[in-house]
Coordinates of C-alpha atoms and ligand atoms in Angstrom, one line a residue:
M22 CA 86.1 89.1 33.6
R23 CA 89.7 87.2 33.6
I24 CA 91.7 85.9 36.6
R25 CA 95.1 85.2 37.3
L26 CA 96.5 83.8 40.3
V27 CA 99.9 85.6 40.9
R28 CA 100.8 83.6 44.0
H29 CA 99.4 81.7 47.1
A30 CA 96.3 84.3 47.1
T31 CA 97.4 87.1 45.5
L32 CA 94.9 87.6 42.5
I33 CA 94.4 90.2 39.3
V34 CA 91.1 90.2 38.9
D35 CA 89.9 91.9 34.9
Y36 CA 86.6 93.1 36.1
A37 CA 84.1 95.1 34.4
G38 CA 87.2 97.0 32.3
H39 CA 89.4 97.6 35.7
T40 CA 91.8 96.1 37.6
I41 CA 91.5 94.7 41.0
L42 CA 94.4 93.2 43.0
V43 CA 93.5 90.7 45.9
D44 CA 95.2 89.7 48.4
P45 CA 98.4 90.9 47.9
M46 CA 101.1 89.3 48.9
L47 CA 104.7 90.1 47.7
D48 CA 107.4 89.5 49.5
E49 CA 110.8 87.8 48.2
A50 CA 110.3 84.1 48.7
G51 CA 111.8 82.9 52.1
A52 CA 111.8 86.8 53.0
R53 CA 109.5 85.5 56.3
P54 CA 110.4 82.6 59.0
P55 CA 107.8 79.4 58.9
I56 CA 104.4 80.1 60.5
Q57 CA 104.7 79.7 64.0
D58 CA 103.8 75.9 65.1
S59 CA 103.1 74.8 62.5
P60 CA 104.6 71.7 59.9
N61 CA 106.8 71.3 57.2
P62 CA 108.7 74.7 58.7
R63 CA 110.7 76.6 56.3
N64 CA 111.0 80.4 55.5
N65 CA 108.0 81.7 53.4
P66 CA 107.0 82.5 51.2
L67 CA 108.2 78.8 49.6
V68 CA 108.2 80.5 45.8
P69 CA 109.1 83.3 44.1
L70 CA 106.8 85.5 42.1
P71 CA 106.2 84.8 38.7
V72 CA 106.9 88.3 37.7
S73 CA 108.2 90.8 39.0
A74 CA 106.9 93.3 42.5
E75 CA 106.5 95.7 40.8
E76 CA 105.0 94.1 37.6
V77 CA 101.8 92.9 40.1
V78 CA 101.3 95.7 40.6
R79 CA 101.3 98.0 37.9
N80 CA 97.6 99.4 36.5
V81 CA 96.0 98.1 39.9
E82 CA 93.3 100.2 40.4
V83 CA 91.5 99.1 43.3
V84 CA 92.5 96.8 46.6
L85 CA 90.8 93.8 48.1
V86 CA 91.9 92.3 51.5
T87 CA 90.1 89.6 52.9
H88 CA 92.6 90.5 55.8
T89 CA 95.6 91.1 57.1
H90 CA 97.2 87.4 58.1
S91 CA 100.9 88.1 56.4
D92 CA 100.3 85.2 54.1
H93 CA 97.5 88.5 52.4
W94 CA 98.6 91.5 53.4
D95 CA 102.8 91.4 53.6
S96 CA 105.0 94.5 53.9
T97 CA 106.3 94.6 50.5
A98 CA 102.3 95.2 49.2
A99 CA 101.9 97.8 51.6
K100 CA 104.9 99.8 50.6
L101 CA 104.9 99.0 47.2
L102 CA 101.2 99.4 46.5
P103 CA 100.4 103.7 45.5
K104 CA 99.0 105.2 49.6
N105 CA 96.1 107.0 47.5
L106 CA 94.9 103.7 46.0
P107 CA 91.2 102.7 46.9
L108 CA 91.8 100.1 49.2
F109 CA 88.6 97.9 50.7
G110 CA 88.7 95.6 53.4
Q111 CA 86.9 94.2 57.0
P112 CA 85.8 96.8 59.2
E113 CA 89.0 95.4 61.6
D114 CA 91.7 96.1 59.8
E115 CA 91.0 99.9 58.7
A116 CA 93.3 101.2 61.4
K117 CA 96.4 98.7 60.6
F118 CA 95.7 100.3 56.5
R119 CA 95.7 104.0 57.8
S120 CA 98.9 103.5 60.3
Q121 CA 101.0 102.2 56.8
G122 CA 99.7 105.5 55.5
F123 CA 96.8 104.6 52.9
T124 CA 94.3 107.5 52.2
A125 CA 91.7 105.8 50.3
V126 CA 90.8 103.6 52.9
T127 CA 87.2 102.0 52.8
P128 CA 85.9 99.4 55.1
I129 CA 82.9 97.3 54.1
S130 CA 80.8 96.3 57.1
K131 CA 78.0 95.1 54.7
A132 CA 78.6 95.9 50.9
A133 CA 80.9 99.0 48.8
I134 CA 80.2 100.6 45.3
W135 CA 83.6 101.0 43.6
D136 CA 83.5 102.4 40.0
G137 CA 79.9 100.4 38.9
I138 CA 81.2 97.7 41.1
N139 CA 79.0 95.8 43.9
I140 CA 81.4 94.2 46.7
T141 CA 79.3 92.4 49.1
R142 CA 81.7 91.3 52.0
T143 CA 80.6 87.7 52.7
G144 CA 81.9 85.7 56.1
G145 CA 83.8 82.9 56.7
Q146 CA 85.6 80.5 59.7
H147 CA 89.6 80.3 59.7
G148 CA 89.5 77.3 61.4
T149 CA 87.3 75.0 64.0
G150 CA 87.2 75.8 68.2
E151 CA 90.1 78.0 69.7
I152 CA 92.3 78.1 66.6
G153 CA 89.0 79.8 64.0
R154 CA 88.2 81.9 66.7
A155 CA 92.1 83.2 67.4
M156 CA 92.7 83.3 63.9
A157 CA 89.4 85.1 62.9
P158 CA 87.9 87.7 61.6
V159 CA 88.0 87.1 57.8
S160 CA 86.0 88.2 55.2
G161 CA 85.5 87.3 51.7
F162 CA 84.0 89.3 48.7
V163 CA 81.1 88.7 46.0
L164 CA 81.6 90.7 42.6
S165 CA 79.3 91.7 40.9
A166 CA 78.4 94.6 38.0
Q167 CA 76.5 95.0 34.6
G168 CA 77.0 92.1 32.5
E169 CA 79.7 90.6 34.2
P170 CA 79.8 86.7 35.7
V171 CA 79.2 87.1 39.7
L172 CA 82.7 86.5 41.2
Y173 CA 83.2 85.4 44.6
V174 CA 86.3 85.4 46.5
A175 CA 86.3 83.3 50.0
G176 CA 88.6 84.2 51.9
D177 CA 90.9 82.0 53.9
T178 CA 87.9 79.7 55.4
I179 CA 86.7 76.3 55.5
W180 CA 83.2 74.5 53.7
C181 CA 81.6 76.5 56.7
S182 CA 78.0 77.9 56.6
E183 CA 78.9 81.8 55.8
V184 CA 80.4 79.6 52.5
E185 CA 77.2 77.7 51.7
E186 CA 75.3 80.9 52.5
A187 CA 77.4 83.3 49.8
L188 CA 76.5 80.7 47.2
R189 CA 73.1 80.0 47.7
Q190 CA 72.5 83.8 48.2
F191 CA 74.9 85.2 44.8
H192 CA 75.0 82.1 42.6
P193 CA 78.4 82.5 41.4
K194 CA 80.0 82.1 38.1
V195 CA 83.3 81.5 39.3
A196 CA 84.2 81.2 43.1
I197 CA 87.4 81.2 44.3
L198 CA 88.2 79.1 46.9
N199 CA 91.8 79.4 48.9
A200 CA 92.8 75.4 49.5
G201 CA 96.0 74.2 50.9
A202 CA 94.5 72.5 54.0
A203 CA 96.8 75.0 56.4
Q204 CA 96.9 73.6 60.0
F205 CA 98.9 74.1 62.8
L206 CA 100.7 71.3 65.0
Q207 CA 97.0 71.3 66.9
G208 CA 93.6 71.2 65.8
G209 CA 92.2 70.9 62.5
P210 CA 92.6 72.2 58.9
I211 CA 92.3 76.1 58.9
T212 CA 91.7 76.8 54.5
M213 CA 89.8 74.8 52.7
T214 CA 90.5 70.9 52.1
A215 CA 90.5 68.7 48.6
D216 CA 86.4 67.2 50.6
D217 CA 85.9 71.2 51.1
V218 CA 86.2 72.2 48.0
I219 CA 84.3 69.0 46.7
T220 CA 81.9 70.0 49.0
V221 CA 81.4 73.5 47.7
C222 CA 81.3 71.8 43.9
R223 CA 78.4 69.0 45.1
S224 CA 76.4 72.4 46.8
A225 CA 77.0 74.9 43.7
P226 CA 77.3 72.7 40.6
D227 CA 76.9 75.7 38.1
T228 CA 79.7 76.9 39.9
Q229 CA 82.8 77.0 38.5
V230 CA 85.5 76.6 41.3
V231 CA 89.4 77.6 41.0
A232 CA 91.5 76.6 44.1
V233 CA 94.1 78.6 45.0
H234 CA 96.2 78.7 48.4
M235 CA 98.4 76.0 47.8
E236 CA 102.3 75.6 47.6
A237 CA 103.4 79.0 49.3
I238 CA 103.3 79.1 52.5
N239 CA 105.2 76.4 55.1
H240 CA 101.5 75.1 56.5
C241 CA 99.8 74.3 53.7
L242 CA 100.0 70.8 53.5
L243 CA 97.2 70.2 50.5
T244 CA 98.8 70.2 47.2
R245 CA 97.8 70.8 43.7
S246 CA 98.3 66.7 42.8
D247 CA 96.6 65.7 45.3
L248 CA 93.7 68.4 45.3
A249 CA 93.7 66.8 41.6
F250 CA 93.7 63.3 42.2
Q251 CA 90.7 63.7 45.2
A252 CA 88.2 66.0 42.3
E253 CA 89.2 63.9 39.8
A254 CA 88.4 61.2 42.5
A255 CA 85.0 62.5 43.5
R256 CA 84.0 63.5 39.5
V257 CA 83.6 66.8 40.6
S258 CA 87.4 67.8 38.2
S259 CA 85.9 69.3 35.2
Q260 CA 84.6 72.0 38.0
V261 CA 87.9 72.6 39.8
K262 CA 90.3 74.6 38.0
I263 CA 93.7 74.6 39.5
P264 CA 95.7 77.0 38.0
D265 CA 99.9 77.4 38.5
D266 CA 101.6 80.8 39.5
G267 CA 101.2 83.0 37.0
E268 CA 98.6 81.5 34.8
W269 CA 95.4 83.2 33.3
V270 CA 91.8 81.8 34.1
E271 CA 89.0 83.2 32.0
G272 CA 86.2 83.4 33.5
N273 CA 83.6 83.2 31.3
S274 CA 84.0 79.4 30.1
Ligands
ZN69 ZN1 96.1 82.5 54.2

């Protein structure tokens, strides 16, 4: 297993001999307005892709989408990806994918298998209270296959019982966490804060955490250096990788 952070939550995962694209956001920098009612109002994405969008989608064999907020599934992705590419997502998003012309859509309510790879859907909470309810539903995915380490892609969620349960149930070798502590002008964070990432580390000390979802969307206020500083202070920094855009992370190390 190898994982490349493309940008934000967009990942290329080489897994069991296959190339998987997760949460493609492929718009050019500044293509969209700021998130409504959010701090730091700048056009999104804040930064360009590290390689061209065409190069990101080249060789992709299957796509996983945790939910269809525009920082996880955007119009450039919908335009560039071949319409017959196998696409897995949560049941609530099936109609959207089909309306965009995708023909090989598999909604995962619990689990699915694609070419020897088990894909189990996990839950999450995209914020608390009214905001959390408005942002729902969101999903994460656990990947497993013969001879491969277990990978948990938590999706857009804060630390919550669903994440705790996924860690306990699947013992992932690697967990991709969407940090950034995204927030609106009102209410609490809707993605993981540094404290949330640290809590994951302490709950699953054998899991390598890879923190992404930072510095690419205007309302993600936690930066990579803030997170690195806080992970260091909490003495979990050896457990937390914080890749740059375009950087590969080896899943077996
Ligand atoms: Zn997000």
